[in-house]
Each structure stands twice: as C-alpha cells, then as structure tokens.
PDB file of C-alpha atoms in Angstrom:
ATOM      1  CA  UNK A   1      55.275 -16.158 -26.711  1.00  0.00           C
ATOM      2  CA  UNK A   2      57.293 -13.029 -25.898  1.00  0.00           C
ATOM      3  CA  UNK A   3      54.163 -10.890 -26.021  1.00  0.00           C
ATOM      4  CA  UNK A   4      52.430 -13.215 -23.584  1.00  0.00           C
ATOM      5  CA  UNK A   5      55.395 -13.145 -21.209  1.00  0.00           C
ATOM      6  CA  UNK A   6      55.647  -9.369 -21.508  1.00  0.00           C
ATOM      7  CA  UNK A   7      51.922  -9.042 -20.775  1.00  0.00           C
ATOM      8  CA  UNK A   8      52.227 -11.310 -17.751  1.00  0.00           C
ATOM      9  CA  UNK A   9      55.190  -9.290 -16.500  1.00  0.00           C
ATOM     10  CA  UNK A  10      53.238  -6.034 -16.857  1.00  0.00           C
ATOM     11  CA  UNK A  11      50.251  -7.486 -14.991  1.00  0.00           C
ATOM     12  CA  UNK A  12      52.457  -8.822 -12.202  1.00  0.00           C
ATOM     13  CA  UNK A  13      54.274  -5.494 -11.945  1.00  0.00           C
ATOM     14  CA  UNK A  14      50.988  -3.580 -11.722  1.00  0.00           C
ATOM     15  CA  UNK A  15      49.646  -6.014  -9.123  1.00  0.00           C
ATOM     16  CA  UNK A  16      52.896  -5.796  -7.183  1.00  0.00           C
ATOM     17  CA  UNK A  17      52.824  -2.002  -7.241  1.00  0.00           C
ATOM     18  CA  UNK A  18      49.181  -1.993  -6.152  1.00  0.00           C
ATOM     19  CA  UNK A  19      49.862  -4.381  -3.286  1.00  0.00           C
ATOM     20  CA  UNK A  20      52.987  -2.485  -2.282  1.00  0.00           C
ATOM     21  CA  UNK A  21      51.136   0.833  -2.348  1.00  0.00           C
ATOM     22  CA  UNK A  22      48.660  -0.423   0.214  1.00  0.00           C
ATOM     23  CA  UNK A  23      51.223  -1.344   2.869  1.00  0.00           C
ATOM     24  CA  UNK A  24      53.795   1.443   2.781  1.00  0.00           C
ATOM     25  CA  UNK A  25      53.591   5.096   3.655  1.00  0.00           C
ATOM     26  CA  UNK A  26      54.602   7.963   1.431  1.00  0.00           C
ATOM     27  CA  UNK A  27      57.376   8.785   3.894  1.00  0.00           C
ATOM     28  CA  UNK A  28      58.781   5.239   3.732  1.00  0.00           C
ATOM     29  CA  UNK A  29      58.681   5.297  -0.055  1.00  0.00           C
ATOM     30  CA  UNK A  30      60.338   8.696  -0.268  1.00  0.00           C
ATOM     31  CA  UNK A  31      63.095   7.498   2.049  1.00  0.00           C
ATOM     32  CA  UNK A  32      63.706   4.546  -0.283  1.00  0.00           C
ATOM     33  CA  UNK A  33      63.705   6.860  -3.304  1.00  0.00           C
ATOM     34  CA  UNK A  34      66.280   9.030  -1.534  1.00  0.00           C
ATOM     35  CA  UNK A  35      68.437   5.956  -0.859  1.00  0.00           C
ATOM     36  CA  UNK A  36      68.354   4.831  -4.498  1.00  0.00           C
ATOM     37  CA  UNK A  37      68.918   8.374  -5.771  1.00  0.00           C
ATOM     38  CA  UNK A  38      71.969   8.877  -3.561  1.00  0.00           C
ATOM     39  CA  UNK A  39      73.413   5.573  -4.766  1.00  0.00           C
ATOM     40  CA  UNK A  40      72.880   6.669  -8.359  1.00  0.00           C
ATOM     41  CA  UNK A  41      74.331  10.133  -7.776  1.00  0.00           C
ATOM     42  CA  UNK A  42      77.460   8.663  -6.199  1.00  0.00           C
ATOM     43  CA  UNK A  43      78.101   6.348  -9.172  1.00  0.00           C
ATOM     44  CA  UNK A  44      76.471   8.082 -12.149  1.00  0.00           C
ATOM     45  CA  UNK A  45      79.823   8.692 -13.842  1.00  0.00           C
ATOM     46  CA  UNK A  46      81.002   5.075 -13.451  1.00  0.00           C
ATOM     47  CA  UNK A  47      79.939   3.089 -16.524  1.00  0.00           C
ATOM     48  CA  UNK A  48      80.609  -0.168 -14.685  1.00  0.00           C
ATOM     49  CA  UNK A  49      77.645   0.719 -12.430  1.00  0.00           C
ATOM     50  CA  UNK A  50      75.193   1.387 -15.264  1.00  0.00           C
ATOM     51  CA  UNK A  51      73.316  -1.886 -14.911  1.00  0.00           C
ATOM     52  CA  UNK A  52      72.782  -1.406 -11.162  1.00  0.00           C
ATOM     53  CA  UNK A  53      71.927   2.263 -11.655  1.00  0.00           C
ATOM     54  CA  UNK A  54      69.311   1.303 -14.268  1.00  0.00           C
ATOM     55  CA  UNK A  55      67.796  -1.089 -11.719  1.00  0.00           C
ATOM     56  CA  UNK A  56      67.835   1.656  -9.067  1.00  0.00           C
ATOM     57  CA  UNK A  57      66.217   4.134 -11.463  1.00  0.00           C
ATOM     58  CA  UNK A  58      63.521   1.548 -12.165  1.00  0.00           C
ATOM     59  CA  UNK A  59      62.955   1.142  -8.419  1.00  0.00           C
ATOM     60  CA  UNK A  60      62.527   4.912  -8.111  1.00  0.00           C
ATOM     61  CA  UNK A  61      59.991   4.841 -10.957  1.00  0.00           C
ATOM     62  CA  UNK A  62      58.046   2.001  -9.324  1.00  0.00           C
ATOM     63  CA  UNK A  63      57.975   3.785  -5.971  1.00  0.00           C
ATOM     64  CA  UNK A  64      56.773   7.012  -7.574  1.00  0.00           C
ATOM     65  CA  UNK A  65      54.118   5.094  -9.506  1.00  0.00           C
ATOM     66  CA  UNK A  66      52.944   3.508  -6.259  1.00  0.00           C
ATOM     67  CA  UNK A  67      52.560   6.972  -4.728  1.00  0.00           C
ATOM     68  CA  UNK A  68      50.473   8.518  -7.481  1.00  0.00           C
ATOM     69  CA  UNK A  69      47.243   7.648  -5.691  1.00  0.00           C
ATOM     70  CA  UNK A  70      48.416   8.162  -2.116  1.00  0.00           C
ATOM     71  CA  UNK A  71      47.238  11.418  -0.592  1.00  0.00           C
ATOM     72  CA  UNK A  72      49.844  13.109   1.596  1.00  0.00           C
ATOM     73  CA  UNK A  73      48.502  14.130   4.994  1.00  0.00           C
ATOM     74  CA  UNK A  74      49.582  17.710   4.366  1.00  0.00           C
ATOM     75  CA  UNK A  75      47.034  18.038   1.543  1.00  0.00           C
ATOM     76  CA  UNK A  76      44.261  17.464   4.066  1.00  0.00           C
ATOM     77  CA  UNK A  77      45.591  20.462   6.001  1.00  0.00           C
ATOM     78  CA  UNK A  78      44.892  22.838   3.097  1.00  0.00           C
ATOM     79  CA  UNK A  79      41.497  24.576   2.964  1.00  0.00           C
ATOM     80  CA  UNK A  80      38.869  22.203   1.569  1.00  0.00           C
ATOM     81  CA  UNK A  81      38.268  24.272  -1.573  1.00  0.00           C
ATOM     82  CA  UNK A  82      42.015  24.252  -2.418  1.00  0.00           C
ATOM     83  CA  UNK A  83      42.592  20.527  -1.906  1.00  0.00           C
ATOM     84  CA  UNK A  84      41.678  19.380  -5.450  1.00  0.00           C
ATOM     85  CA  UNK A  85      44.172  21.800  -7.008  1.00  0.00           C
ATOM     86  CA  UNK A  86      46.873  20.905  -4.488  1.00  0.00           C
ATOM     87  CA  UNK A  87      46.219  17.188  -5.093  1.00  0.00           C
ATOM     88  CA  UNK A  88      46.523  17.715  -8.861  1.00  0.00           C
ATOM     89  CA  UNK A  89      49.765  19.641  -8.336  1.00  0.00           C
ATOM     90  CA  UNK A  90      51.111  16.811  -6.144  1.00  0.00           C
ATOM     91  CA  UNK A  91      50.336  14.271  -8.860  1.00  0.00           C
ATOM     92  CA  UNK A  92      52.075  16.472 -11.446  1.00  0.00           C
ATOM     93  CA  UNK A  93      55.198  16.541  -9.257  1.00  0.00           C
ATOM     94  CA  UNK A  94      55.101  12.749  -8.878  1.00  0.00           C
ATOM     95  CA  UNK A  95      54.588  12.268 -12.628  1.00  0.00           C
ATOM     96  CA  UNK A  96      57.495  14.618 -13.349  1.00  0.00           C
ATOM     97  CA  UNK A  97      59.780  12.599 -11.072  1.00  0.00           C
ATOM     98  CA  UNK A  98      58.484   9.398 -12.652  1.00  0.00           C
ATOM     99  CA  UNK A  99      59.352  10.672 -16.137  1.00  0.00           C
ATOM    100  CA  UNK A 100      62.846  11.630 -14.963  1.00  0.00           C
ATOM    101  CA  UNK A 101      63.375   8.171 -13.428  1.00  0.00           C
ATOM    102  CA  UNK A 102      62.237   6.386 -16.604  1.00  0.00           C
ATOM    103  CA  UNK A 103      64.480   8.582 -18.768  1.00  0.00           C
ATOM    104  CA  UNK A 104      67.369   7.990 -16.375  1.00  0.00           C
ATOM    105  CA  UNK A 105      66.877   4.235 -16.550  1.00  0.00           C
ATOM    106  CA  UNK A 106      66.972   4.431 -20.350  1.00  0.00           C
ATOM    107  CA  UNK A 107      70.099   6.591 -20.243  1.00  0.00           C
ATOM    108  CA  UNK A 108      71.914   4.046 -18.079  1.00  0.00           C
ATOM    109  CA  UNK A 109      70.754   1.193 -20.310  1.00  0.00           C
ATOM    110  CA  UNK A 110      72.167   3.103 -23.294  1.00  0.00           C
ATOM    111  CA  UNK A 111      75.426   3.838 -21.429  1.00  0.00           C
ATOM    112  CA  UNK A 112      74.709   7.569 -21.680  1.00  0.00           C
ATOM    113  CA  UNK A 113      76.231   8.578 -18.361  1.00  0.00           C
ATOM    114  CA  UNK A 114      76.272  12.304 -19.135  1.00  0.00           C
ATOM    115  CA  UNK A 115      72.508  12.336 -19.640  1.00  0.00           C
ATOM    116  CA  UNK A 116      71.957  10.099 -16.613  1.00  0.00           C
ATOM    117  CA  UNK A 117      74.073  12.402 -14.427  1.00  0.00           C
ATOM    118  CA  UNK A 118      72.048  15.413 -15.583  1.00  0.00           C
ATOM    119  CA  UNK A 119      68.813  13.552 -14.885  1.00  0.00           C
ATOM    120  CA  UNK A 120      69.765  12.543 -11.356  1.00  0.00           C
ATOM    121  CA  UNK A 121      70.540  16.187 -10.616  1.00  0.00           C
ATOM    122  CA  UNK A 122      67.188  17.110 -12.152  1.00  0.00           C
ATOM    123  CA  UNK A 123      65.504  14.594  -9.825  1.00  0.00           C
ATOM    124  CA  UNK A 124      67.180  16.131  -6.758  1.00  0.00           C
ATOM    125  CA  UNK A 125      66.128  19.607  -7.941  1.00  0.00           C
ATOM    126  CA  UNK A 126      62.542  18.398  -8.438  1.00  0.00           C
ATOM    127  CA  UNK A 127      62.575  16.926  -4.933  1.00  0.00           C
ATOM    128  CA  UNK A 128      63.757  20.215  -3.464  1.00  0.00           C
ATOM    129  CA  UNK A 129      61.083  22.192  -5.301  1.00  0.00           C
ATOM    130  CA  UNK A 130      58.248  19.846  -4.358  1.00  0.00           C
ATOM    131  CA  UNK A 131      59.352  19.678  -0.730  1.00  0.00           C
ATOM    132  CA  UNK A 132      59.049  23.455  -0.515  1.00  0.00           C
ATOM    133  CA  UNK A 133      55.325  22.905  -1.067  1.00  0.00           C
ATOM    134  CA  UNK A 134      54.634  19.590   0.650  1.00  0.00           C
ATOM    135  CA  UNK A 135      57.050  19.540   3.575  1.00  0.00           C
ATOM    136  CA  UNK A 136      56.534  22.964   5.116  1.00  0.00           C
TER     137      UNK A 136
END
C-alpha cells in the first residue's frame, strides 16, 4: 500500500511540476527561489526551524526541476552555433543547484544545521556564478 501511495505521490508531483512549468517564467521562479533561500539563510542555525527549512529546500528543488527544460531568453542571444553548449551549461547549473537543494533538505531533516548552513551558502555562491553568465 505504501509503495502505491508513494508512486501516486511521485506521479502527482511530476504532473504538478510539469503543469507549473508551463505557466511561470524563469524569472518568477528564480524570484521564488531567492525568497525561500533568504528565509533558509536567516534561520539555518535555528533547529526549531528545521522542518520549515526542509519544506523550503524542497520548494527550491521543485522550482529548479521545473526550470530544467525552460530556455532562458539570453541563450537565444548567443550565436546559433554556441547555443547547444550554452544550453547544456545552463542545465548543468540548474542540476547543481537542484542537488544542493536536495542535500540541504536532507540535512535539515537530519537536524544537521552545520551542513545545511554550508549548503545554503553554496547555493548563493552557485547563483552568483551562474548569474555572471546568464544575467549579463
């Protein structure tokens, strides 16, 4: 029974992410990621906030997942022959942030605030590095 419920939850999550991805822009999603990340950063050392921070980290992961297939407008501004490599690089940046968010969620669930605090800083650093490329 648990496996069936877990499978249903995964399917609903994937469908929800797919539907969400169709109606929001990358900019809107990144603004929401920023909001969640700032909330986490402000409370990462407070163990009483771990449950909410795990939820926020999950929201970041879902938003990043939803953006894996969205093509930022700036990629279309690159020369045509460079676009596939730039697109691949963009997806690598998104996947990197996604991995950080998932690890951060796990850290909060395990009450490992030191690791979670390091991961939120890593996420902000990753944002800064990717924005040097995609927000110029």
